[in-house]
């Protein structure tokens, strides 16, 4: 049967999802988002600019286009109940409902849930509703802590003592921000990686591991961002991991799905590979952005078949991934994330991106062209046999895009940086 797929969201991740839906044998894509993403619009039979966080607006559009299934990209619509509303209206959403999405949207729920269900790899943590008590705990704790607001902050709310700030600065941050609830947790030391899995009806189908780069500047300096770029290898694991580390991460995700049997959609596990194996940094209830742009381009299984199997209660197909490495680099506005300057004309297009894939993110499509906004602008992705070849393809596309008004992290995926991650893990394991 031919499917009509509604995609909710308009970032780089959603452009990658749109590309996978458009490549499906028998599906028509409609999309809606708060911003008009020109890449998604060019792949879709219809694109509606609406408030993607408003369940009624999304349901009205789903009904107008007679969607048979929906995919929700970002986390805020999940928190606002868009997935629940679609399901209630009879449009199966391949995304968790707002209760299950709390695994991402409420970090205190996340840690407590993992603890209650004995999910392995959960670091020591405490939850505080009172800033003074949290500050006292920082003073009393023997070691470094990660300080996390319990709610959604677009990846920008966490402060890690001993890495990004001192204990005094962390306390000042808490006093200045006045969050209702914060989680303080043991600082994990190691190399980070992400595993994204398709989940439905108790099945879990993982994708290759990806390493994101959250810090704004080269050498992992500067403030946290939504993610500046990422790489994956031709194997399920990354060069600093072995197959057992990857399997241990998947086992942790399996334990989450066993504890949440109704979970559907994508489960995103963020791990720290420590000297004792993978520990849980966090879970998200969706694909990662940028990480979706690494794994979806190498997904050879029909994406819509995965989604409809979920809807129909069929076993999820085992996804097949091309044995290729990927490197994704975002171009962001100059000054991002602290003082971004918008309004630069984006000159790159699919043709000038050469061998790289081009995914648009937060851009403004005007009559005379495409312009940057204050958020991440577009990403280029190289796909090749090795990480270094993929990196060169991505760099060539950034060259073609020009540097005017834009900035990227050129270090992502470079051989010396990848080697430094391998050396870091070897050092930790020797200690
Ligand atoms: P999150 O929003 O939870 O993904 O946190 C953002 C970033 O903060 C993560 O990608 C890590 O780099 C860092 N982080 C979060 N929790 C911890 C932790 N317990 N130990 C060390 N770093 C952490
Ligand atoms: N790349 C981090 C995230 O999507 O949360």
Short mmCIF file of C-alpha atoms and ligand atoms in Angstrom, two decimals:
data_model
loop_
_atom_site.label_atom_id
_atom_site.label_comp_id
_atom_site.label_asym_id
_atom_site.label_seq_id
_atom_site.Cartn_x
_atom_site.Cartn_y
_atom_site.Cartn_z
CA UNK A 1 0.00 0.00 0.00
CA UNK A 2 1.21 3.46 -0.75
CA UNK A 3 1.97 5.48 2.38
CA UNK A 4 1.57 9.18 3.05
CA UNK A 5 4.22 10.19 5.55
CA UNK A 6 3.99 13.39 7.57
CA UNK A 7 7.32 14.66 8.89
CA UNK A 8 7.29 17.14 11.77
CA UNK A 9 10.32 19.43 12.16
CA UNK A 10 12.56 21.52 9.94
CA UNK A 11 16.23 21.07 10.94
CA UNK A 12 19.18 19.20 9.46
CA UNK A 13 18.07 15.98 11.15
CA UNK A 14 14.62 16.31 9.57
CA UNK A 15 16.16 17.01 6.15
CA UNK A 16 18.01 13.68 6.52
CA UNK A 17 14.76 11.93 7.51
CA UNK A 18 12.99 13.57 4.53
CA UNK A 19 15.71 12.26 2.21
CA UNK A 20 15.21 8.71 3.54
CA UNK A 21 11.42 8.93 3.15
CA UNK A 22 11.77 10.35 -0.36
CA UNK A 23 14.05 7.43 -1.29
CA UNK A 24 11.38 4.94 -0.25
CA UNK A 25 9.73 2.89 -2.96
CA UNK A 26 6.17 3.77 -2.28
CA UNK A 27 5.71 6.79 -0.08
CA UNK A 28 4.66 10.41 -0.48
CA UNK A 29 6.19 12.93 1.89
CA UNK A 30 4.44 15.91 3.47
CA UNK A 31 6.21 18.05 6.02
CA UNK A 32 5.44 20.76 8.52
CA UNK A 33 7.70 22.87 10.70
CA UNK A 34 8.01 26.26 12.33
CA UNK A 35 10.68 27.23 9.76
CA UNK A 36 10.58 26.64 6.03
CA UNK A 37 13.48 24.28 5.31
CA UNK A 38 14.12 24.55 1.56
CA UNK A 39 15.74 21.11 1.37
CA UNK A 40 12.74 19.38 2.91
CA UNK A 41 10.30 21.48 0.89
CA UNK A 42 11.99 20.41 -2.35
CA UNK A 43 11.54 16.72 -1.44
CA UNK A 44 7.95 17.00 -0.20
CA UNK A 45 4.63 16.99 -2.03
CA UNK A 46 3.54 19.66 0.44
CA UNK A 47 5.20 21.76 3.14
CA UNK A 48 3.26 23.76 5.70
CA UNK A 49 4.83 26.37 7.93
CA UNK A 50 3.06 26.06 11.28
CA UNK A 51 3.86 25.87 14.98
CA UNK A 52 5.43 22.39 15.13
CA UNK A 53 4.92 22.37 18.93
CA UNK A 54 1.15 22.84 18.66
CA UNK A 55 -0.55 19.41 18.66
CA UNK A 56 -3.80 20.75 17.14
CA UNK A 57 -2.03 22.50 14.27
CA UNK A 58 -0.03 19.37 13.43
CA UNK A 59 -3.09 17.10 13.63
CA UNK A 60 -5.09 19.45 11.37
CA UNK A 61 -2.36 19.28 8.75
CA UNK A 62 -1.99 15.48 9.12
CA UNK A 63 -5.72 15.12 8.49
CA UNK A 64 -5.70 17.58 5.59
CA UNK A 65 -3.02 15.56 3.75
CA UNK A 66 -4.52 12.21 4.87
CA UNK A 67 -1.27 11.07 6.45
CA UNK A 68 -1.09 7.32 7.10
CA UNK A 69 1.93 7.63 9.39
CA UNK A 70 3.95 10.42 11.01
CA UNK A 71 7.57 10.88 12.06
CA UNK A 72 8.40 13.53 14.66
CA UNK A 73 11.99 14.82 14.53
CA UNK A 74 12.63 17.25 17.42
CA UNK A 75 12.10 16.86 21.17
CA UNK A 76 9.92 19.88 21.94
CA UNK A 77 6.88 18.60 19.99
CA UNK A 78 7.26 15.32 21.94
CA UNK A 79 7.18 17.17 25.25
CA UNK A 80 4.14 19.16 24.06
CA UNK A 81 2.15 16.03 23.18
CA UNK A 82 2.26 16.13 19.37
CA UNK A 83 2.83 12.38 19.17
CA UNK A 84 -0.06 11.65 21.58
CA UNK A 85 -2.39 13.91 19.58
CA UNK A 86 -1.47 12.25 16.27
CA UNK A 87 -2.07 8.78 17.74
CA UNK A 88 -5.41 9.93 19.19
CA UNK A 89 -6.41 11.24 15.76
CA UNK A 90 -5.64 7.83 14.22
CA UNK A 91 -2.33 8.84 12.59
CA UNK A 92 0.36 6.52 13.97
CA UNK A 93 3.31 8.57 15.15
CA UNK A 94 6.69 6.88 14.99
CA UNK A 95 7.72 8.75 18.11
CA UNK A 96 7.16 8.18 21.81
CA UNK A 97 4.18 9.71 23.57
CA UNK A 98 4.85 12.52 26.02
CA UNK A 99 4.95 10.15 29.02
CA UNK A 100 7.68 7.99 27.52
CA UNK A 101 9.52 10.98 26.07
CA UNK A 102 10.20 12.00 29.69
CA UNK A 103 13.25 9.79 29.37
CA UNK A 104 14.61 12.85 27.56
CA UNK A 105 12.44 15.76 28.61
CA UNK A 106 12.84 15.26 32.38
CA UNK A 107 16.38 14.40 33.42
CA UNK A 108 15.34 13.69 37.02
CA UNK A 109 12.75 11.19 35.78
CA UNK A 110 15.44 9.73 33.50
CA UNK A 111 17.90 8.97 36.29
CA UNK A 112 15.22 7.71 38.68
CA UNK A 113 13.68 5.47 36.01
CA UNK A 114 17.07 3.97 35.12
CA UNK A 115 17.78 3.35 38.78
CA UNK A 116 14.38 1.79 39.54
CA UNK A 117 14.77 -0.62 36.64
CA UNK A 118 18.38 -1.52 37.44
CA UNK A 119 19.55 -0.38 34.03
CA UNK A 120 23.33 -0.84 34.05
CA UNK A 121 25.67 2.12 33.55
CA UNK A 122 23.66 4.76 35.46
CA UNK A 123 26.08 7.14 37.26
CA UNK A 124 25.58 8.23 40.87
CA UNK A 125 23.22 11.25 41.03
CA UNK A 126 21.08 13.44 43.28
CA UNK A 127 18.03 15.57 42.40
CA UNK A 128 17.54 19.02 43.97
CA UNK A 129 14.54 21.37 43.98
CA UNK A 130 16.41 23.94 46.01
CA UNK A 131 19.41 25.87 44.66
CA UNK A 132 20.99 26.37 48.09
CA UNK A 133 20.89 22.64 48.84
CA UNK A 134 22.38 21.91 45.41
CA UNK A 135 25.21 24.37 46.11
CA UNK A 136 25.86 22.76 49.50
CA UNK A 137 26.06 19.37 47.82
CA UNK A 138 28.65 20.71 45.37
CA UNK A 139 30.71 21.92 48.35
CA UNK A 140 30.43 18.63 50.20
CA UNK A 141 30.97 16.26 47.25
CA UNK A 142 34.38 14.68 46.99
CA UNK A 143 35.03 14.81 43.21
CA UNK A 144 33.72 16.50 40.07
CA UNK A 145 30.05 16.74 39.20
CA UNK A 146 27.97 17.37 36.10
CA UNK A 147 25.27 19.99 36.78
CA UNK A 148 22.10 19.53 34.71
CA UNK A 149 18.82 21.44 34.65
CA UNK A 150 16.04 18.79 34.71
CA UNK A 151 14.14 20.27 31.74
CA UNK A 152 15.00 20.71 28.05
CA UNK A 153 17.77 23.21 27.26
CA UNK A 154 18.66 22.32 23.65
CA UNK A 155 21.86 20.64 24.81
CA UNK A 156 23.20 23.90 26.22
CA UNK A 157 22.26 23.71 29.93
CA UNK A 158 24.84 21.27 31.32
CA UNK A 159 27.99 22.43 33.13
CA UNK A 160 30.70 19.91 33.94
CA UNK A 161 32.91 20.82 36.90
CA UNK A 162 36.57 20.13 36.23
CA UNK A 163 36.00 20.33 32.49
CA UNK A 164 34.03 23.46 31.61
CA UNK A 165 33.99 25.27 34.94
CA UNK A 166 35.08 25.30 38.58
CA UNK A 167 32.81 24.37 41.48
CA UNK A 168 32.43 28.09 42.28
CA UNK A 169 31.38 28.88 38.70
CA UNK A 170 28.89 26.00 38.72
CA UNK A 171 27.29 27.35 41.91
CA UNK A 172 27.15 30.85 40.44
CA UNK A 173 25.54 29.40 37.30
CA UNK A 174 22.85 27.73 39.41
CA UNK A 175 22.19 30.90 41.40
CA UNK A 176 22.01 33.05 38.25
CA UNK A 177 19.74 30.68 36.34
CA UNK A 178 17.35 29.76 39.15
CA UNK A 179 16.20 26.42 37.69
CA UNK A 180 13.25 24.72 39.45
CA UNK A 181 15.00 21.37 39.54
CA UNK A 182 18.55 20.25 38.84
CA UNK A 183 20.32 16.93 38.71
CA UNK A 184 23.88 16.68 40.02
CA UNK A 185 25.71 13.62 38.88
CA UNK A 186 29.08 11.97 39.01
CA UNK A 187 31.35 13.31 36.28
CA UNK A 188 32.10 10.55 33.79
CA UNK A 189 35.53 10.55 32.16
CA UNK A 190 36.22 8.94 28.79
CA UNK A 191 35.14 9.24 25.17
CA UNK A 192 31.53 9.96 24.27
CA UNK A 193 29.50 8.16 21.65
CA UNK A 194 25.88 7.89 20.54
CA UNK A 195 23.84 4.88 19.50
CA UNK A 196 20.46 5.52 17.87
CA UNK A 197 17.99 2.65 17.60
CA UNK A 198 14.65 2.04 15.92
CA UNK A 199 12.26 0.82 18.60
CA UNK A 200 8.69 -0.50 18.57
CA UNK A 201 6.66 -3.35 20.04
CA UNK A 202 9.59 -4.35 22.24
CA UNK A 203 12.02 -4.63 19.31
CA UNK A 204 15.27 -2.67 19.26
CA UNK A 205 17.30 -2.19 16.06
CA UNK A 206 20.51 -0.23 16.64
CA UNK A 207 22.49 1.86 14.14
CA UNK A 208 26.26 2.32 14.01
CA UNK A 209 27.83 4.42 16.79
CA UNK A 210 28.50 8.11 16.14
CA UNK A 211 30.70 10.65 17.92
CA UNK A 212 29.28 14.17 18.10
CA UNK A 213 31.29 17.32 18.91
CA UNK A 214 29.25 19.52 21.23
CA UNK A 215 31.75 22.22 22.04
CA UNK A 216 31.67 25.28 19.81
CA UNK A 217 35.36 25.58 18.92
CA UNK A 218 38.15 23.42 17.58
CA UNK A 219 40.00 21.32 20.14
CA UNK A 220 36.73 20.90 22.13
CA UNK A 221 36.92 24.40 23.54
CA UNK A 222 34.15 26.89 24.21
CA UNK A 223 30.49 26.64 25.13
CA UNK A 224 28.22 23.67 24.38
CA UNK A 225 26.14 23.78 21.23
CA UNK A 226 23.45 21.55 19.76
CA UNK A 227 26.37 19.70 18.07
CA UNK A 228 28.93 21.00 15.55
CA UNK A 229 29.46 17.77 13.64
CA UNK A 230 30.02 14.07 13.97
CA UNK A 231 31.55 10.99 12.42
CA UNK A 232 30.85 7.28 12.16
CA UNK A 233 33.01 4.42 10.92
CA UNK A 234 32.42 1.64 8.40
CA UNK A 235 31.85 -0.70 11.38
CA UNK A 236 29.15 -0.46 14.08
CA UNK A 237 31.78 0.71 16.58
CA UNK A 238 34.10 3.74 16.43
CA UNK A 239 37.92 3.56 16.21
CA UNK A 240 38.40 4.12 19.97
CA UNK A 241 35.96 1.31 20.86
CA UNK A 242 35.83 -2.41 20.38
CA UNK A 243 32.88 -4.57 19.40
CA UNK A 244 32.26 -5.46 23.07
CA UNK A 245 31.89 -1.78 24.01
CA UNK A 246 29.28 -1.33 21.30
CA UNK A 247 27.48 -4.51 22.42
CA UNK A 248 27.50 -3.30 26.04
CA UNK A 249 25.86 -0.01 24.97
CA UNK A 250 23.19 -1.90 23.01
CA UNK A 251 22.56 -4.11 26.08
CA UNK A 252 21.94 -0.97 28.15
CA UNK A 253 19.45 0.26 25.54
CA UNK A 254 17.80 -3.18 25.53
CA UNK A 255 17.29 -2.86 29.28
CA UNK A 256 15.55 0.51 28.76
CA UNK A 257 13.20 -0.91 26.16
CA UNK A 258 12.41 -3.91 28.40
CA UNK A 259 11.48 -1.42 31.12
CA UNK A 260 9.37 0.65 28.67
CA UNK A 261 7.63 -1.95 26.52
CA UNK A 262 5.32 0.61 24.84
CA UNK A 263 8.18 2.83 23.68
CA UNK A 264 8.06 3.55 19.94
CA UNK A 265 10.20 5.70 17.71
CA UNK A 266 13.91 6.32 17.98
CA UNK A 267 15.79 5.81 21.23
CA UNK A 268 19.05 7.73 21.41
CA UNK A 269 21.63 6.55 23.92
CA UNK A 270 24.48 8.91 24.76
CA UNK A 271 27.33 7.04 26.42
CA UNK A 272 30.67 7.79 27.96
CA UNK A 273 33.12 5.01 27.25
CA UNK A 274 34.99 4.89 30.56
CA UNK A 275 37.79 2.60 31.66
CA UNK A 276 34.98 0.41 33.08
CA UNK A 277 32.96 0.31 29.86
CA UNK A 278 30.04 2.45 28.66
CA UNK A 279 28.16 4.60 31.20
CA UNK A 280 24.96 6.55 30.50
CA UNK A 281 25.35 10.29 29.83
CA UNK A 282 21.71 10.56 28.82
CA UNK A 283 18.86 9.20 26.74
CA UNK A 284 16.98 11.13 24.09
CA UNK A 285 13.63 10.22 22.58
CA UNK A 286 14.50 10.95 18.94
CA UNK A 287 17.29 10.91 16.37
CA UNK A 288 20.30 13.07 17.18
CA UNK A 289 21.05 16.22 15.27
CA UNK A 290 23.69 15.90 13.73
CA UNK A 291 23.90 12.13 14.32
CA UNK A 292 20.91 11.30 12.06
CA UNK A 293 22.89 12.77 9.18
CA UNK A 294 25.57 10.11 9.74
CA UNK A 295 23.43 7.00 10.02
CA UNK A 296 20.46 7.65 7.72
CA UNK A 297 22.57 8.18 4.58
CA UNK A 298 24.10 4.70 5.06
CA UNK A 299 20.79 3.01 5.92
CA UNK A 300 20.08 0.64 3.02
CA UNK A 301 16.82 -0.72 4.42
CA UNK A 302 13.70 1.17 3.33
CA UNK A 303 13.06 3.69 6.13
CA UNK A 304 9.30 3.69 5.56
CA UNK A 305 9.25 -0.13 5.90
CA UNK A 306 10.70 0.25 9.40
CA UNK A 307 8.07 2.81 10.34
CA UNK A 308 5.12 0.90 8.93
CA UNK A 309 6.28 -2.37 10.53
CA UNK A 310 6.21 -0.49 13.83
CA UNK A 311 2.70 0.78 13.13
CA UNK A 312 1.38 -2.58 11.99
CA UNK A 313 2.78 -4.50 14.97
CA UNK A 314 5.09 -6.52 12.72
CA UNK A 315 8.62 -7.43 13.77
CA UNK A 316 10.93 -4.54 12.87
CA UNK A 317 13.14 -5.46 9.90
CA UNK A 318 16.85 -5.81 10.72
CA UNK A 319 18.25 -2.62 9.23
CA UNK A 320 21.20 -3.00 6.87
CA UNK A 321 23.83 -0.24 6.87
CA UNK A 322 26.37 0.27 4.09
CA UNK A 323 29.85 -0.45 5.45
CA UNK A 324 30.95 3.11 4.94
CA UNK A 325 32.30 5.86 7.17
CA UNK A 326 30.64 9.28 7.39
CA UNK A 327 31.74 12.74 8.49
CA UNK A 328 29.21 15.51 9.07
CA UNK A 329 30.21 19.14 9.61
CA UNK A 330 27.84 21.96 10.38
CA UNK A 331 28.31 25.49 9.09
CA UNK A 332 26.99 27.87 11.73
CA UNK A 333 26.66 31.66 11.75
CA UNK A 334 29.70 33.60 12.90
CA UNK A 335 29.44 34.19 16.64
CA UNK A 336 27.29 31.07 17.24
CA UNK A 337 26.22 30.11 19.89
CA UNK A 338 26.84 33.13 22.15
CA UNK A 339 26.43 36.04 19.75
CA UNK A 340 25.28 34.70 16.38
CA UNK A 341 25.06 37.08 13.43
CA UNK A 342 22.31 36.16 10.97
CA UNK A 343 21.50 37.28 7.44
CA UNK A 344 24.39 35.81 5.42
CA UNK A 345 23.36 34.53 2.01
CA UNK A 346 23.98 30.75 1.72
CA UNK A 347 25.47 30.10 -1.69
CA UNK A 348 26.05 26.35 -1.55
CA UNK A 349 23.49 24.04 -3.17
CA UNK A 350 23.32 20.33 -3.90
CA UNK A 351 25.36 20.72 -7.09
CA UNK A 352 28.15 22.84 -5.61
CA UNK A 353 28.37 20.49 -2.59
CA UNK A 354 30.14 18.08 -4.97
CA UNK A 355 30.36 14.54 -3.58
CA UNK A 356 29.01 15.62 -0.18
CA UNK A 357 25.38 15.47 0.89
CA UNK A 358 23.92 18.83 1.86
CA UNK A 359 21.36 19.18 4.64
CA UNK A 360 19.76 22.52 5.41
CA UNK A 361 18.95 23.42 9.02
CA UNK A 362 17.85 26.80 10.42
CA UNK A 363 17.88 28.91 7.31
CA UNK A 364 15.47 31.48 6.05
CA UNK A 365 14.35 30.87 2.45
CA UNK A 366 13.53 34.30 0.99
CA UNK A 367 12.53 35.19 -2.55
CA UNK A 368 16.06 36.11 -3.55
CA UNK A 369 17.83 33.24 -1.85
CA UNK A 370 18.58 31.35 1.33
CA UNK A 371 19.90 33.24 4.39
CA UNK A 372 21.38 32.23 7.74
CA UNK A 373 19.43 32.70 10.98
CA UNK A 374 20.92 32.66 14.50
CA UNK A 375 21.07 28.86 14.71
CA UNK A 376 23.01 26.13 12.87
CA UNK A 377 22.73 26.82 9.12
CA UNK A 378 23.49 23.70 7.10
CA UNK A 379 25.54 20.54 7.29
CA UNK A 380 27.66 18.73 4.72
CA UNK A 381 28.23 14.99 4.95
CA UNK A 382 30.94 12.93 3.31
CA UNK A 383 30.35 9.18 2.89
CA UNK A 384 33.35 7.01 1.96
CA UNK A 385 35.28 3.85 2.80
CA UNK A 386 37.29 5.54 5.55
CA UNK A 387 36.71 8.39 8.00
CA UNK A 388 39.57 10.41 6.49
CA UNK A 389 38.20 10.13 2.95
CA UNK A 390 34.74 11.12 4.20
CA UNK A 391 36.32 14.06 6.02
CA UNK A 392 37.99 15.31 2.85
CA UNK A 393 34.68 15.17 0.98
CA UNK A 394 32.98 17.21 3.73
CA UNK A 395 35.84 19.75 3.75
CA UNK A 396 35.68 20.19 -0.03
CA UNK A 397 32.01 21.08 0.30
CA UNK A 398 32.73 23.61 3.06
CA UNK A 399 35.36 25.16 0.79
CA UNK A 400 32.76 25.47 -1.95
CA UNK A 401 30.34 27.12 0.49
CA UNK A 402 32.85 29.86 1.33
CA UNK A 403 33.62 31.27 4.78
CA UNK A 404 31.81 34.60 4.62
CA UNK A 405 29.58 34.91 7.71
CA UNK A 406 29.98 31.22 8.53
CA UNK A 407 32.09 29.08 10.82
CA UNK A 408 32.74 25.34 11.12
CA UNK A 409 34.84 22.99 13.19
CA UNK A 410 37.39 21.83 10.65
CA UNK A 411 38.98 19.43 13.16
CA UNK A 412 36.04 17.00 13.20
CA UNK A 413 37.02 13.66 11.65
CA UNK A 414 40.63 14.67 10.88
CA UNK A 415 43.07 11.75 11.31
CA UNK A 416 45.04 13.36 14.17
CA UNK A 417 41.84 14.13 16.10
CA UNK A 418 40.49 10.60 15.64
CA UNK A 419 43.90 9.24 16.72
CA UNK A 420 43.83 11.43 19.84
CA UNK A 421 40.54 9.77 20.85
CA UNK A 422 42.10 6.32 20.41
CA UNK A 423 45.13 7.41 22.49
CA UNK A 424 42.87 8.92 25.17
CA UNK A 425 40.97 5.64 25.59
CA UNK A 426 44.21 3.62 25.62
CA UNK A 427 45.57 5.88 28.37
CA UNK A 428 42.42 5.54 30.49
CA UNK A 429 42.43 1.77 30.11
CA UNK A 430 46.09 1.58 31.19
CA UNK A 431 45.58 3.63 34.36
P1 LIG B 1 23.42 16.25 27.95
O1 LIG B 1 22.56 17.45 27.65
O2 LIG B 1 22.97 15.45 29.13
O3 LIG B 1 23.75 15.45 26.73
O4 LIG B 1 24.85 16.85 28.36
C1 LIG B 1 25.58 17.65 27.48
C2 LIG B 1 27.03 17.24 27.54
O5 LIG B 1 27.52 17.41 28.86
C3 LIG B 1 27.28 15.78 27.23
O6 LIG B 1 27.38 15.53 25.87
C4 LIG B 1 28.58 15.54 27.95
O7 LIG B 1 29.66 16.01 27.18
C5 LIG B 1 28.45 16.38 29.17
N1 LIG B 1 27.94 15.57 30.28
C6 LIG B 1 26.67 15.34 30.64
N2 LIG B 1 26.60 14.54 31.71
C7 LIG B 1 27.87 14.24 32.06
C8 LIG B 1 28.48 13.45 33.09
N3 LIG B 1 27.76 12.81 34.03
N4 LIG B 1 29.83 13.39 33.12
C9 LIG B 1 30.58 14.04 32.20
N5 LIG B 1 30.08 14.79 31.21
C10 LIG B 1 28.73 14.89 31.13
N1 LIG B 2 23.61 15.87 19.04
C1 LIG B 2 22.99 15.89 20.28
C2 LIG B 2 21.53 15.76 20.27
O1 LIG B 2 20.89 15.62 19.24
O2 LIG B 2 20.97 15.79 21.35
#
